[in-house]
């Protein structure tokens, strides 16, 4: 499978989004399959902002602590290596007030960006 990745970088307000959209449209016009991910897109495959990692045992402890939200947590967790990724930012956006802030704060403590 032949894949290409095009990254567009620049200063704020320099036209990155406009250029990215133009490049995307040109490639689509050439019959290419294109996926355009803008900064801040919660579905971006490499966006680990707002994502926490739990080892399997720790994830079970989280579920036990927040038993009333087990279904929401399990349905949003992504099995990875020897544990689970929890995209809590995306989860909060999708589920809104159904996920209380104290649960989001619990999950935030294990944010991937905090571990580097």
mmCIF file of C-alpha atoms in Angstrom:
data_model
loop_
_atom_site.group_PDB
_atom_site.id
_atom_site.type_symbol
_atom_site.label_atom_id
_atom_site.label_comp_id
_atom_site.label_asym_id
_atom_site.label_seq_id
_atom_site.Cartn_x
_atom_site.Cartn_y
_atom_site.Cartn_z
ATOM 1 C CA UNK A 1 0.000 0.000 0.000
ATOM 2 C CA UNK A 2 1.435 3.346 -1.037
ATOM 3 C CA UNK A 3 0.787 6.073 1.529
ATOM 4 C CA UNK A 4 1.965 9.647 1.733
ATOM 5 C CA UNK A 5 1.912 12.074 4.619
ATOM 6 C CA UNK A 6 1.959 15.801 4.038
ATOM 7 C CA UNK A 7 2.517 18.084 7.019
ATOM 8 C CA UNK A 8 2.036 21.817 6.809
ATOM 9 C CA UNK A 9 3.624 23.956 9.505
ATOM 10 C CA UNK A 10 3.852 27.662 10.073
ATOM 11 C CA UNK A 11 3.227 30.574 12.366
ATOM 12 C CA UNK A 12 -0.283 31.303 13.658
ATOM 13 C CA UNK A 13 -2.312 33.081 11.011
ATOM 14 C CA UNK A 14 0.114 32.273 8.189
ATOM 15 C CA UNK A 15 -2.443 30.330 6.117
ATOM 16 C CA UNK A 16 -1.685 26.721 7.090
ATOM 17 C CA UNK A 17 -5.348 25.689 7.159
ATOM 18 C CA UNK A 18 -6.045 27.399 3.840
ATOM 19 C CA UNK A 19 -3.060 25.760 2.139
ATOM 20 C CA UNK A 20 -3.914 22.354 3.640
ATOM 21 C CA UNK A 21 -7.468 22.592 2.314
ATOM 22 C CA UNK A 22 -6.211 23.641 -1.128
ATOM 23 C CA UNK A 23 -3.702 20.753 -1.256
ATOM 24 C CA UNK A 24 -6.443 18.361 -0.160
ATOM 25 C CA UNK A 25 -8.795 19.596 -2.895
ATOM 26 C CA UNK A 26 -6.081 19.326 -5.564
ATOM 27 C CA UNK A 27 -5.277 15.747 -4.559
ATOM 28 C CA UNK A 28 -8.948 14.785 -4.477
ATOM 29 C CA UNK A 29 -9.282 16.331 -7.956
ATOM 30 C CA UNK A 30 -6.471 13.983 -9.064
ATOM 31 C CA UNK A 31 -8.474 11.026 -7.796
ATOM 32 C CA UNK A 32 -6.417 10.481 -4.654
ATOM 33 C CA UNK A 33 -7.944 9.262 -1.406
ATOM 34 C CA UNK A 34 -7.339 12.044 1.121
ATOM 35 C CA UNK A 35 -7.825 12.481 4.836
ATOM 36 C CA UNK A 36 -7.374 16.040 6.095
ATOM 37 C CA UNK A 37 -6.769 16.497 9.811
ATOM 38 C CA UNK A 38 -6.737 20.041 11.120
ATOM 39 C CA UNK A 39 -5.160 20.943 14.464
ATOM 40 C CA UNK A 40 -7.601 20.404 17.297
ATOM 41 C CA UNK A 41 -9.521 17.652 15.490
ATOM 42 C CA UNK A 42 -10.394 15.179 18.260
ATOM 43 C CA UNK A 43 -10.399 12.298 15.737
ATOM 44 C CA UNK A 44 -6.801 12.899 14.684
ATOM 45 C CA UNK A 45 -5.027 9.526 14.868
ATOM 46 C CA UNK A 46 -1.858 10.965 16.400
ATOM 47 C CA UNK A 47 -3.404 13.463 18.765
ATOM 48 C CA UNK A 48 -2.588 12.355 22.280
ATOM 49 C CA UNK A 49 -3.728 15.562 23.934
ATOM 50 C CA UNK A 50 -6.388 14.610 26.433
ATOM 51 C CA UNK A 51 -5.471 10.903 26.487
ATOM 52 C CA UNK A 52 -4.507 8.874 29.544
ATOM 53 C CA UNK A 53 -2.966 5.420 29.856
ATOM 54 C CA UNK A 54 -3.918 2.798 32.414
ATOM 55 C CA UNK A 55 -2.327 -0.598 32.872
ATOM 56 C CA UNK A 56 -4.993 -3.333 32.948
ATOM 57 C CA UNK A 57 -5.074 -3.634 36.763
ATOM 58 C CA UNK A 58 -5.213 0.123 37.229
ATOM 59 C CA UNK A 59 -8.038 0.333 34.691
ATOM 60 C CA UNK A 60 -10.020 -2.257 36.655
ATOM 61 C CA UNK A 61 -9.451 -0.180 39.816
ATOM 62 C CA UNK A 62 -10.718 2.931 37.990
ATOM 63 C CA UNK A 63 -13.833 1.040 36.886
ATOM 64 C CA UNK A 64 -14.399 -0.159 40.443
ATOM 65 C CA UNK A 65 -14.042 3.367 41.823
ATOM 66 C CA UNK A 66 -16.514 4.774 39.280
ATOM 67 C CA UNK A 67 -18.882 1.809 38.950
ATOM 68 C CA UNK A 68 -21.820 4.002 37.837
ATOM 69 C CA UNK A 69 -19.801 5.063 34.772
ATOM 70 C CA UNK A 70 -18.302 1.647 33.948
ATOM 71 C CA UNK A 71 -20.137 1.367 30.613
ATOM 72 C CA UNK A 72 -19.009 4.825 29.445
ATOM 73 C CA UNK A 73 -15.406 4.187 30.495
ATOM 74 C CA UNK A 74 -15.243 0.707 28.961
ATOM 75 C CA UNK A 75 -16.849 1.799 25.686
ATOM 76 C CA UNK A 76 -14.341 4.643 25.282
ATOM 77 C CA UNK A 77 -11.198 2.783 26.351
ATOM 78 C CA UNK A 78 -8.878 1.541 23.602
ATOM 79 C CA UNK A 79 -6.868 -1.611 24.301
ATOM 80 C CA UNK A 80 -3.183 -0.828 23.828
ATOM 81 C CA UNK A 81 -0.095 -2.840 24.715
ATOM 82 C CA UNK A 82 -0.667 -4.050 28.298
ATOM 83 C CA UNK A 83 -3.384 -1.582 29.177
ATOM 84 C CA UNK A 84 -5.857 0.950 27.905
ATOM 85 C CA UNK A 85 -5.809 4.416 26.382
ATOM 86 C CA UNK A 86 -8.661 6.633 27.528
ATOM 87 C CA UNK A 87 -9.287 9.657 25.290
ATOM 88 C CA UNK A 88 -10.969 11.590 28.097
ATOM 89 C CA UNK A 89 -11.067 14.918 26.250
ATOM 90 C CA UNK A 90 -12.968 13.372 23.355
ATOM 91 C CA UNK A 91 -15.098 11.365 25.792
ATOM 92 C CA UNK A 92 -16.073 14.505 27.715
ATOM 93 C CA UNK A 93 -16.917 16.288 24.462
ATOM 94 C CA UNK A 94 -19.125 13.397 23.291
ATOM 95 C CA UNK A 95 -20.817 12.583 26.594
ATOM 96 C CA UNK A 96 -20.849 16.085 28.102
ATOM 97 C CA UNK A 97 -22.307 16.349 31.561
ATOM 98 C CA UNK A 98 -22.891 12.583 31.715
ATOM 99 C CA UNK A 99 -19.234 12.286 32.737
ATOM 100 C CA UNK A 100 -18.724 14.292 35.933
ATOM 101 C CA UNK A 101 -15.683 16.509 36.246
ATOM 102 C CA UNK A 102 -14.308 14.519 39.191
ATOM 103 C CA UNK A 103 -13.996 11.436 36.943
ATOM 104 C CA UNK A 104 -12.293 13.459 34.224
ATOM 105 C CA UNK A 105 -9.893 14.814 36.855
ATOM 106 C CA UNK A 106 -9.122 11.256 38.041
ATOM 107 C CA UNK A 107 -8.344 10.208 34.481
ATOM 108 C CA UNK A 108 -6.349 13.381 33.779
ATOM 109 C CA UNK A 109 -3.833 12.388 36.473
ATOM 110 C CA UNK A 110 -2.567 9.720 34.084
ATOM 111 C CA UNK A 111 -2.471 11.934 30.998
ATOM 112 C CA UNK A 112 0.241 10.788 28.577
ATOM 113 C CA UNK A 113 1.719 14.271 28.337
ATOM 114 C CA UNK A 114 2.215 14.360 32.116
ATOM 115 C CA UNK A 115 4.385 11.226 31.975
ATOM 116 C CA UNK A 116 7.140 12.624 29.745
#
